[in-house]
Coordinates of C-alpha atoms and ligand atoms in Angstrom, one line a residue:
Chain A
M1 CA 0.0 -0.1 0.1
A2 CA 1.5 3.8 -0.4
I3 CA 0.6 4.5 3.2
D4 CA 2.7 1.7 4.2
S5 CA 5.6 3.0 1.9
A6 CA 4.7 6.3 2.9
L7 CA 5.3 5.6 6.4
E8 CA 8.9 3.5 5.6
N9 CA 9.6 6.3 4.2
K10 CA 8.7 9.4 6.8
V11 CA 9.2 7.2 10.0
T12 CA 11.5 5.9 10.9
E13 CA 10.7 3.3 13.9
W14 CA 12.6 2.7 16.9
V15 CA 13.8 -1.5 17.2
G16 CA 14.8 -2.0 20.3
S17 CA 15.6 -4.9 22.6
V18 CA 16.0 -6.0 26.5
D19 CA 19.7 -4.7 26.0
D20 CA 18.2 -1.4 25.9
V21 CA 16.8 -1.1 29.0
K22 CA 19.1 -3.1 31.0
N23 CA 21.4 -0.8 33.1
L24 CA 17.5 0.8 33.4
V25 CA 15.8 -2.1 35.8
S26 CA 17.1 -4.1 38.6
E27 CA 18.6 -7.5 37.7
R28 CA 15.8 -9.4 38.7
A29 CA 13.7 -8.2 35.4
I30 CA 16.6 -9.7 33.6
S31 CA 16.4 -13.4 35.0
G32 CA 12.6 -13.3 34.3
E33 CA 11.5 -12.7 37.7
T34 CA 10.0 -9.4 38.0
M35 CA 7.8 -8.6 34.3
L36 CA 8.0 -5.1 32.3
L37 CA 5.2 -3.5 31.4
N38 CA 4.8 -1.0 28.5
L39 CA 2.3 1.7 30.1
G40 CA 1.1 4.4 26.9
P41 CA 1.6 6.5 25.7
H42 CA -1.8 5.0 24.4
H43 CA -3.5 4.5 27.6
P44 CA -6.3 6.8 29.3
S45 CA -4.8 7.1 32.5
T46 CA -1.6 8.7 31.4
H47 CA -3.8 11.7 30.4
G48 CA -2.1 11.9 27.1
V49 CA 0.6 10.4 25.7
L50 CA 3.1 9.7 28.4
R51 CA 5.2 6.6 27.9
L52 CA 5.9 4.4 31.1
L53 CA 8.4 1.7 31.5
L54 CA 7.1 -0.2 34.5
E55 CA 9.0 -3.4 36.7
L56 CA 6.3 -5.3 38.3
D57 CA 6.9 -8.0 40.6
G58 CA 3.1 -8.8 40.7
E59 CA 1.4 -6.1 41.1
E60 CA 3.7 -4.0 43.0
I61 CA 5.8 -1.2 41.0
V62 CA 9.8 -2.0 41.1
T63 CA 11.1 0.3 38.7
C64 CA 8.9 3.3 36.9
L65 CA 10.3 5.0 33.8
P66 CA 8.7 7.7 32.3
D67 CA 9.4 8.3 28.6
V68 CA 8.5 12.0 27.3
G69 CA 8.7 13.5 24.2
F70 CA 5.7 11.3 22.3
L71 CA 4.2 15.5 21.6
H72 CA 7.2 17.3 21.5
T73 CA 5.7 19.8 18.7
G74 CA 9.1 22.4 18.7
I75 CA 7.2 25.4 19.8
E76 CA 9.7 27.5 21.0
K77 CA 11.7 26.7 17.5
T78 CA 7.7 28.0 16.2
I79 CA 8.4 31.0 18.7
E80 CA 11.6 32.1 17.2
S81 CA 10.5 32.5 13.9
K82 CA 7.9 34.6 14.6
S83 CA 7.7 38.2 15.9
Y84 CA 7.0 38.7 19.3
E85 CA 3.0 39.3 18.6
K86 CA 2.9 36.5 16.9
G87 CA 4.6 34.1 18.9
V88 CA 1.8 34.6 21.5
T89 CA -0.5 32.6 19.1
C90 CA 1.9 29.9 19.7
T91 CA 1.7 29.9 23.7
D92 CA -1.9 29.0 24.1
R93 CA -0.6 25.2 22.6
M94 CA 1.6 24.2 25.2
D95 CA -0.2 24.5 28.6
Y96 CA -3.6 23.4 26.5
L97 CA -6.3 23.2 30.3
A98 CA -4.2 26.7 31.2
P99 CA -3.6 28.7 27.8
M100 CA -4.2 32.1 29.9
S101 CA -1.3 31.4 31.5
N102 CA 1.3 30.7 28.9
N103 CA 0.1 33.8 27.4
T104 CA 0.7 35.7 30.1
A105 CA 4.0 34.1 30.8
F106 CA 5.6 35.3 27.0
C107 CA 3.5 38.4 27.6
M108 CA 4.9 39.7 30.4
A109 CA 8.5 38.5 29.3
V110 CA 8.5 40.4 26.0
E111 CA 7.4 43.6 27.9
K112 CA 9.8 43.3 30.5
L113 CA 12.7 42.6 27.3
V114 CA 11.2 45.9 25.5
G115 CA 9.9 47.5 28.9
L116 CA 6.5 48.2 28.3
D117 CA 4.4 49.1 31.0
V118 CA 0.9 47.4 31.4
P119 CA -2.1 49.7 32.7
E120 CA -3.7 49.0 35.8
R121 CA -7.1 47.9 34.5
A122 CA -5.2 45.8 31.9
Q123 CA -3.7 43.8 35.1
V124 CA -6.5 43.8 36.4
M125 CA -8.0 42.3 33.7
R126 CA -5.3 39.4 33.3
V127 CA -5.7 38.5 36.9
I128 CA -10.0 37.9 36.0
C129 CA -8.9 35.8 33.6
L130 CA -6.3 34.2 35.1
E131 CA -8.0 33.0 37.7
L132 CA -10.5 31.6 35.7
T133 CA -8.3 29.5 33.7
R134 CA -7.6 28.3 37.1
I135 CA -10.7 27.0 38.2
Q136 CA -11.1 25.5 34.5
S137 CA -7.8 23.9 34.7
H138 CA -8.7 22.7 37.8
L139 CA -12.1 20.9 36.9
V140 CA -10.7 19.2 34.1
W141 CA -7.8 18.1 36.3
L142 CA -10.7 17.1 39.1
G143 CA -12.9 15.6 36.6
T144 CA -10.4 13.1 34.5
H145 CA -9.2 12.4 38.0
A146 CA -11.9 11.3 39.0
I147 CA -13.4 9.2 36.2
D148 CA -9.6 7.6 36.5
L149 CA -10.4 6.1 40.1
G150 CA -13.7 4.9 38.9
A151 CA -16.0 8.2 39.7
M152 CA -17.8 8.7 36.5
S153 CA -20.4 11.4 37.4
V154 CA -17.8 13.8 38.9
F155 CA -16.9 14.5 35.2
L156 CA -20.2 15.1 34.2
Y157 CA -20.8 18.1 36.6
C158 CA -17.3 19.4 36.5
F159 CA -17.6 19.9 32.1
R160 CA -21.4 21.2 32.8
E161 CA -19.3 24.5 34.8
R162 CA -16.0 24.3 32.4
E163 CA -18.3 24.9 30.2
K164 CA -19.6 28.2 31.4
I165 CA -16.3 29.3 32.1
L166 CA -15.2 28.7 28.3
D167 CA -18.2 30.2 27.0
L168 CA -17.0 33.3 29.3
F169 CA -13.9 33.3 27.2
E170 CA -15.3 32.9 24.0
M171 CA -17.2 36.1 25.0
I172 CA -13.9 38.3 26.0
S173 CA -12.0 36.3 22.5
G174 CA -14.1 34.8 20.2
Q175 CA -12.4 31.2 21.1
R176 CA -12.9 28.9 23.8
M177 CA -10.2 27.4 24.6
M178 CA -7.5 29.2 22.8
G179 CA -8.1 32.8 22.8
S180 CA -4.7 34.4 22.7
Y181 CA -6.2 36.8 24.8
M182 CA -3.1 38.1 26.4
R183 CA -0.7 40.9 24.2
P184 CA 1.8 42.8 24.7
G185 CA 1.0 45.2 26.9
G186 CA -2.1 44.3 27.9
V187 CA -5.1 42.0 26.1
W188 CA -7.1 42.1 22.8
R189 CA -10.1 44.0 23.5
D190 CA -12.2 45.6 26.3
F191 CA -14.9 43.0 28.0
P192 CA -18.1 43.3 26.4
A193 CA -20.8 44.8 28.2
E194 CA -21.8 41.3 29.0
F195 CA -19.1 39.4 30.5
V196 CA -19.1 41.1 33.9
P197 CA -22.4 40.3 34.7
G198 CA -21.9 36.4 33.2
V199 CA -19.1 36.3 35.9
E200 CA -20.6 37.5 38.6
T201 CA -23.6 34.6 38.0
F202 CA -20.9 32.2 37.6
L203 CA -19.4 33.5 40.8
D204 CA -22.4 33.1 42.7
E205 CA -23.5 29.6 42.0
F206 CA -20.1 27.9 41.5
P207 CA -18.8 27.8 45.5
S208 CA -22.4 25.4 45.3
R209 CA -21.0 23.6 43.2
I210 CA -17.6 22.8 44.4
D211 CA -19.8 21.9 47.7
D212 CA -21.3 19.3 45.2
Y213 CA -18.1 17.5 44.3
E214 CA -16.7 18.1 48.3
L215 CA -20.0 15.8 48.7
L216 CA -19.2 13.4 46.3
L217 CA -15.2 12.8 47.1
T218 CA -14.4 14.4 49.9
T219 CA -15.5 12.2 52.6
N220 CA -15.8 9.2 50.2
P221 CA -14.1 6.1 51.8
L222 CA -14.0 5.0 48.6
W223 CA -12.4 7.8 47.9
L224 CA -10.3 7.8 50.9
D225 CA -9.1 4.6 50.4
R226 CA -7.7 5.3 46.9
T227 CA -6.0 8.5 47.5
Q228 CA -4.8 8.3 51.3
G229 CA -1.1 7.9 52.1
I230 CA -0.5 6.6 48.4
G231 CA 2.0 9.0 46.9
V232 CA 3.8 10.5 49.6
V233 CA 6.5 13.2 48.8
E234 CA 8.2 15.0 51.8
P235 CA 8.6 18.4 51.8
D236 CA 12.2 18.6 51.2
V237 CA 12.2 15.9 48.4
A238 CA 9.1 17.9 46.5
L239 CA 11.9 20.8 46.8
A240 CA 14.5 19.3 45.6
W241 CA 13.1 17.9 42.7
G242 CA 12.0 21.6 41.6
F243 CA 8.3 21.0 42.4
S244 CA 5.9 23.6 41.9
G245 CA 2.5 24.5 42.4
P246 CA -0.1 22.3 44.0
T247 CA 2.0 19.6 43.7
L248 CA 4.3 21.3 45.7
R249 CA 2.0 23.0 48.2
G250 CA 0.5 19.2 49.0
S251 CA 3.7 18.5 51.1
G252 CA 3.1 21.4 52.7
V253 CA 5.7 23.6 51.7
N254 CA 4.5 27.5 51.0
W255 CA 5.6 29.0 47.9
D256 CA 2.8 30.2 45.8
I257 CA 4.5 32.7 43.5
R258 CA 1.6 35.3 43.6
K259 CA 2.3 35.9 47.0
A260 CA 6.6 35.1 47.1
M261 CA 7.4 37.2 43.6
P262 CA 3.5 39.5 43.5
Y263 CA 3.4 40.3 39.8
L264 CA -0.1 41.9 38.0
G265 CA -0.8 43.4 41.5
Y266 CA -1.4 40.0 43.1
E267 CA 0.0 41.4 46.3
N268 CA -2.9 44.2 46.5
Y269 CA -5.3 40.7 46.2
N270 CA -6.6 39.2 49.6
F271 CA -6.4 35.0 49.8
D272 CA -5.2 32.4 51.4
V273 CA -2.7 29.7 49.8
P274 CA -3.7 26.5 50.9
L275 CA -1.4 23.8 51.7
G276 CA -1.6 20.1 52.8
E277 CA 0.3 17.8 55.1
H278 CA 0.8 14.7 54.4
G279 CA 1.8 15.0 50.6
D280 CA -0.2 12.1 49.8
V281 CA -3.0 12.0 46.4
Y282 CA -5.7 13.3 48.9
D283 CA -3.1 16.6 50.4
R284 CA -2.6 17.5 46.6
Y285 CA -6.0 17.0 45.8
L286 CA -7.3 19.6 48.9
C287 CA -5.0 21.6 47.9
R288 CA -6.8 21.9 44.1
I289 CA -10.6 21.9 45.5
R290 CA -9.6 25.4 48.1
E291 CA -7.6 26.6 45.3
M292 CA -11.0 26.7 43.1
R293 CA -12.4 29.2 46.4
E294 CA -10.2 31.5 46.6
S295 CA -9.7 31.9 43.0
I296 CA -13.3 33.2 43.2
K297 CA -12.2 35.1 45.7
I298 CA -9.3 36.8 43.5
I299 CA -11.9 37.2 41.1
R300 CA -14.8 39.4 43.1
Q301 CA -11.9 41.3 44.4
A302 CA -10.8 41.8 40.9
L303 CA -14.2 42.4 39.7
Q304 CA -14.8 44.9 42.5
R305 CA -11.3 47.1 41.5
L306 CA -12.1 47.1 37.7
P307 CA -14.3 50.1 37.5
G308 CA -12.1 52.4 39.2
A309 CA -8.7 50.8 37.7
K310 CA -6.7 53.5 35.5
G311 CA -6.0 53.0 31.9
G312 CA -7.4 51.3 29.5
F313 CA -7.1 47.8 28.2
R314 CA -4.1 47.8 26.4
S315 CA -0.9 50.3 27.4
E316 CA -0.9 53.6 24.5
N317 CA 2.6 52.9 24.1
R318 CA 2.2 53.3 19.9
K319 CA 5.7 51.9 19.2
F320 CA 4.6 48.5 20.3
C321 CA 0.4 48.7 20.5
P322 CA -1.2 48.9 17.5
P323 CA -3.7 51.7 17.0
P324 CA -7.3 51.2 17.7
R325 CA -9.0 51.0 14.3
A326 CA -11.7 54.2 14.4
E327 CA -8.1 56.1 14.7
L328 CA -6.8 55.1 11.6
G329 CA -9.0 57.2 9.2
Q330 CA -7.5 60.4 11.4
S331 CA -4.3 59.9 11.9
M332 CA -1.0 59.5 9.4
E333 CA 0.8 58.5 12.0
A334 CA -1.8 56.0 13.3
V335 CA -1.9 54.2 9.7
I336 CA 2.8 53.7 10.1
H337 CA 2.3 52.5 13.5
H338 CA -0.1 50.2 12.2
F339 CA 1.4 49.0 9.0
K340 CA 4.9 48.7 10.9
L341 CA 3.2 46.6 14.0
W342 CA 1.6 44.7 11.1
T343 CA 4.1 43.7 9.0
E344 CA 7.5 44.0 10.6
G345 CA 6.5 43.9 14.3
F346 CA 8.8 46.0 17.0
A347 CA 12.7 45.4 17.9
A348 CA 13.6 43.9 21.5
P349 CA 17.0 44.1 22.3
D350 CA 20.0 41.9 22.9
Q351 CA 18.9 40.7 25.9
E352 CA 17.8 38.1 27.9
V353 CA 14.9 38.0 30.5
Y354 CA 13.5 35.4 32.4
V355 CA 9.8 35.9 33.7
A356 CA 7.7 33.3 36.4
I357 CA 4.5 33.5 37.4
E358 CA 1.9 30.4 39.0
S359 CA 0.1 28.8 36.7
P360 CA -2.6 25.6 37.9
R361 CA -0.2 23.5 37.3
G362 CA 2.5 25.4 39.0
E363 CA 5.9 27.6 37.9
I364 CA 5.6 28.5 34.2
G365 CA 8.8 30.5 33.4
C366 CA 9.3 32.1 30.3
Y367 CA 13.2 32.6 29.3
L368 CA 13.5 35.1 26.4
H369 CA 16.7 36.4 24.5
G370 CA 16.5 39.0 22.4
T371 CA 18.1 39.7 18.9
G372 CA 17.7 43.9 18.4
G373 CA 15.5 42.6 15.9
N374 CA 12.2 41.3 15.9
K375 CA 12.1 37.7 16.5
P376 CA 13.3 36.1 19.1
R377 CA 17.1 34.3 19.5
R378 CA 15.9 31.8 22.3
V379 CA 12.6 31.4 23.8
H380 CA 12.4 28.3 26.6
F381 CA 9.7 27.7 28.7
K382 CA 10.6 25.9 32.3
T383 CA 6.9 24.2 32.5
P384 CA 5.7 22.4 35.6
S385 CA 4.4 19.3 34.2
F386 CA 8.1 18.2 32.4
M387 CA 9.6 18.7 36.9
H388 CA 6.4 16.7 37.7
I389 CA 6.7 13.6 35.9
Q390 CA 9.9 13.1 36.7
G391 CA 8.6 12.5 40.5
I392 CA 6.2 9.7 39.2
P393 CA 8.5 7.5 39.9
L394 CA 9.4 8.7 43.6
M395 CA 6.1 8.7 44.0
S396 CA 4.9 5.8 42.7
E397 CA 7.3 3.0 43.2
G398 CA 6.4 0.3 46.0
H399 CA 2.9 1.0 45.2
M400 CA 0.2 -1.1 43.0
I401 CA -0.3 -0.2 39.8
A402 CA -3.6 0.9 40.3
D403 CA -2.4 3.6 42.2
L404 CA 0.3 4.5 39.8
V405 CA -3.3 5.7 37.8
A406 CA -4.0 7.8 41.1
V407 CA -0.6 9.8 41.2
I408 CA -0.4 10.4 37.6
G409 CA -3.6 11.8 38.2
S410 CA -2.3 14.0 41.4
V411 CA 0.2 15.6 39.5
D412 CA -1.8 16.4 37.5
I413 CA 0.4 16.7 34.1
V414 CA -0.5 18.1 30.6
L415 CA 2.1 16.7 27.9
G416 CA 1.8 19.5 25.6
D417 CA 3.4 21.4 28.8
C418 CA 6.0 18.9 29.2
D419 CA 6.6 18.0 26.0
R420 CA 5.9 21.3 23.7
Chain B
M1 CA -41.5 5.5 18.0
G2 CA -41.2 6.5 14.4
V3 CA -41.3 3.5 12.5
T4 CA -44.9 2.4 13.9
Q5 CA -46.4 5.7 13.7
K6 CA -45.2 5.6 10.4
L7 CA -46.5 2.3 9.7
G8 CA -49.1 1.1 11.7
D9 CA -49.0 -2.1 13.6
L10 CA -47.9 -3.6 10.4
G11 CA -45.0 -5.4 12.6
V12 CA -42.6 -5.5 9.3
V13 CA -40.2 -3.3 7.1
T14 CA -39.0 -4.0 4.2
T15 CA -35.5 -2.6 3.5
T16 CA -32.7 -3.9 1.7
L17 CA -29.7 -5.8 3.5
E18 CA -26.8 -3.1 3.0
T19 CA -29.0 0.0 4.0
A20 CA -29.6 -2.6 6.9
I21 CA -26.2 -3.2 8.0
N22 CA -24.6 0.6 7.4
W23 CA -27.5 2.2 9.8
A24 CA -26.5 -0.5 12.1
R25 CA -22.9 0.4 11.9
T26 CA -23.9 4.7 11.7
G27 CA -25.9 3.8 14.8
A28 CA -22.7 2.3 17.1
T29 CA -19.7 3.1 16.2
W30 CA -17.5 3.0 19.0
P31 CA -14.6 5.4 18.9
L32 CA -11.1 4.6 20.2
L33 CA -10.3 6.2 23.6
F34 CA -7.6 7.9 22.5
G35 CA -6.6 11.7 22.7
L36 CA -3.0 13.3 21.4
A37 CA -3.1 17.2 22.5
C38 CA -5.4 20.4 22.8
C39 CA -8.4 18.5 20.7
A40 CA -9.1 16.1 23.0
I41 CA -10.1 18.3 25.3
E42 CA -12.3 19.6 23.1
Y43 CA -13.6 15.7 22.0
M44 CA -13.6 15.3 26.3
S45 CA -16.3 18.4 26.1
T46 CA -18.0 17.5 23.8
Q47 CA -18.6 14.0 25.2
G48 CA -19.9 16.4 28.6
G49 CA -23.4 16.6 29.3
R50 CA -23.9 19.4 26.8
Y51 CA -23.2 18.6 23.8
D52 CA -23.8 14.8 24.7
L53 CA -22.4 12.6 22.4
A54 CA -24.4 9.7 23.3
R55 CA -26.8 11.0 21.2
F56 CA -25.2 10.3 18.2
G57 CA -24.5 6.6 19.8
M58 CA -21.1 7.0 20.4
E59 CA -20.7 7.7 24.4
L60 CA -18.4 4.4 24.4
N61 CA -15.3 4.8 24.2
R62 CA -12.9 1.8 23.6
A63 CA -9.9 1.7 25.5
S64 CA -8.4 -1.3 22.9
P65 CA -8.6 -0.9 19.7
R66 CA -9.6 -3.7 18.8
Q67 CA -13.1 -3.1 19.6
A68 CA -13.4 0.1 17.6
D69 CA -14.8 1.0 15.0
L70 CA -13.9 4.4 14.7
M71 CA -10.4 6.5 15.3
I72 CA -10.9 10.5 16.0
V73 CA -7.4 11.2 15.7
A74 CA -7.3 14.7 18.4
G75 CA -4.1 16.9 18.2
R76 CA -1.1 17.1 16.8
V77 CA 0.8 13.9 15.5
T78 CA 4.1 14.5 15.8
R79 CA 7.3 12.4 14.2
K80 CA 8.0 10.0 17.9
M81 CA 4.3 9.3 18.0
A82 CA 3.5 8.4 14.6
P83 CA 4.5 4.6 14.7
V84 CA 2.0 4.8 17.6
V85 CA -0.5 6.0 15.8
R86 CA -0.4 3.6 12.8
N87 CA 0.2 0.5 15.0
L88 CA -2.7 1.5 16.4
Y89 CA -4.9 2.2 13.0
D90 CA -3.6 -1.2 11.9
Q91 CA -4.8 -3.1 15.5
M92 CA -8.5 -2.1 14.6
S93 CA -10.7 -4.4 12.7
N94 CA -12.8 -3.7 9.9
P95 CA -14.9 -1.8 9.5
K96 CA -12.9 1.0 10.6
W97 CA -12.8 4.9 9.6
V98 CA -10.6 7.6 10.2
I99 CA -11.7 11.6 11.3
S100 CA -8.8 14.0 11.2
M101 CA -9.6 16.4 14.3
G102 CA -8.2 20.1 14.4
D103 CA -5.5 21.6 12.0
C104 CA -3.1 19.9 12.8
A105 CA -3.9 16.6 12.3
S106 CA -5.4 17.5 8.9
C107 CA -2.7 19.9 7.7
G108 CA 0.3 20.7 10.1
G109 CA -1.4 23.3 11.5
V110 CA 1.1 26.0 12.4
Y111 CA 3.6 23.6 13.1
N112 CA 5.6 23.4 9.9
N113 CA 8.8 22.3 11.7
Y114 CA 10.8 19.1 12.1
A115 CA 8.6 18.0 14.8
V116 CA 4.9 17.8 13.6
V117 CA 3.7 15.0 10.6
Q118 CA 2.2 17.3 8.2
G119 CA -0.9 16.0 7.8
V120 CA -2.4 12.2 9.7
D121 CA -3.2 11.4 6.2
E122 CA 0.7 11.1 5.7
I123 CA 0.1 7.5 7.6
I124 CA -3.2 6.6 7.5
P125 CA -6.2 7.0 5.7
V126 CA -9.0 9.4 7.0
D127 CA -12.3 9.5 6.0
V128 CA -13.6 13.1 7.6
Y129 CA -11.7 16.4 8.3
V130 CA -12.9 18.7 11.0
A131 CA -11.3 22.7 10.3
G132 CA -10.5 23.9 13.9
C133 CA -8.1 24.9 16.4
P134 CA -9.3 23.3 18.3
P135 CA -13.0 22.6 16.3
R136 CA -16.0 23.4 18.4
P137 CA -17.6 20.4 20.1
E138 CA -20.8 21.7 17.0
Q139 CA -17.5 20.7 14.5
L140 CA -16.5 17.9 15.9
M141 CA -20.3 17.1 15.6
H142 CA -20.9 17.9 12.1
G143 CA -17.7 16.0 11.0
I144 CA -19.5 12.7 12.9
L145 CA -22.5 13.2 11.1
T146 CA -20.5 13.9 7.6
L147 CA -19.3 10.0 8.8
Q148 CA -22.0 8.8 9.1
E149 CA -23.3 10.3 5.9
K150 CA -20.4 8.8 4.6
I151 CA -20.8 5.4 6.0
M152 CA -25.1 4.7 5.0
G153 CA -23.5 5.6 1.6
E154 CA -21.3 2.4 1.2
R155 CA -22.1 -0.7 -0.6
I156 CA -22.1 -4.2 0.2
K157 CA -19.7 -5.3 -3.4
E158 CA -17.6 -2.6 -2.5
W159 CA -16.1 -4.3 0.9
A160 CA -14.6 -6.8 -0.2
Ligands
LIG1 S1 -5.0 22.0 15.4 FE1 -4.9 23.5 17.4 S2 -5.9 22.6 19.6 FE2 -6.2 21.1 18.1 S3 -4.1 20.0 18.2 FE3 -3.4 21.3 17.0 S4 -2.5 23.0 18.1 FE4 -4.0 21.9 19.0

């Protein structure tokens, strides 16, 4: 068949043998005493295309070797071939459950590189979007985590609420998921009139929905059996492995970039950072649930702040932000700026910057190196999922194979985030 | 309900074998539980309460390719993943169909680079392409309905 030959030409398959993994697994695997099992990349509980090579002693995991890269898309390389404004679009598709967080990390790096100020109003708008993103990401996590452990209905409820957030995103950006709403210097457009009432309605009903989820899970004996005491990580170990976000806070380490290195005016908001005690799957679950409640608090404060916030939704610096349509008919200068920005983009100095923000999964950092021209020399993202996948062996070794599923769910990995 | 209303108490419906088989196949196309990237999240939304894919007899995702009839390639197929996708497709038993969901699976999308296979049709035959990045659930459902139309038009003599 033509397709077969095409496959042979295009894709070289890895031809491996047990010898290649000899030094990675224990002696017992070679003698056949323990079993080698391949989990993924096509497996429903690996949350995408993660592959794990497991060495099993009966049901017990002896070694676990993650194999990543099945979703390596070359996003960083693609951004390097685009002007700064266009690069934003690619960042949505990395951590596809938190597009707005990626956008913001990238935009803040660009802003730092060129020294662009973001108006206060735009900052408040960003905070609203970021926290809504956090809620919707945690909803997907909760739904899939619960489905992995056998609680089907939670998935349906979570997605019901998530749809409402996606409706709000569609309202402001025209797209349900990949809005590319954040732009260097602010956001794409002002909120439409119906957005703020929409958010308020959502916030009014959402706390009772979280109560519903908790009713289904938090005290459910089956849930407790499957999650308590599983995948325990000590605080110092979690720090040593570079964990961040709820995965770190579940171990009781108080580290939240919103508090530790505030950005977008997070220091002015009043919220708590939920911490776990035992560092097991259950504590990470509780942390995320409580985080959703904290996000509601933050959004409420931001909504109050929005009418009084100074400035527009985007910086007025015309060297970096395009002029509004209406100006084009009146000012020659506006036409020139418009033309320059949409054909060539803006130039950034030959310097490097690093900006980190707190995404729903943890620290997402953007390293950016300018060239003096309109494209970056190097873009690199430090993504939380990559760090957390390293921790899966540590959390799962010695446990049953069924607990591995709980561990994978509890670190909330997104393979697009890890492989990029 | 529909049939009895139309035909009264006849108790007999005449049709051709071809139509009957195709009808049975359209109503219960089981997709492979298989997600690659962002599009898979929209695919999950499609199965959620609001869009309710169960209306088309497709709520039952099979994790094993042996039990699946339909592969929805939801997301970008990378060079490392391509052999796996082909392997899964080969393991599915006939008759089988493929929907390529999203720009990445259809043509590589924005990622015209070293890592992404420029369209999953380079490695497996595709029946329906759904555009969008990611396609809305409505678009995916339209793609599924288009596929059902296609299945309804299949001929027995072409199966062999
Ligand atoms: S088409 Fe868009 S949404 Fe779908 S996998 Fe590709 S980048 Fe993601």
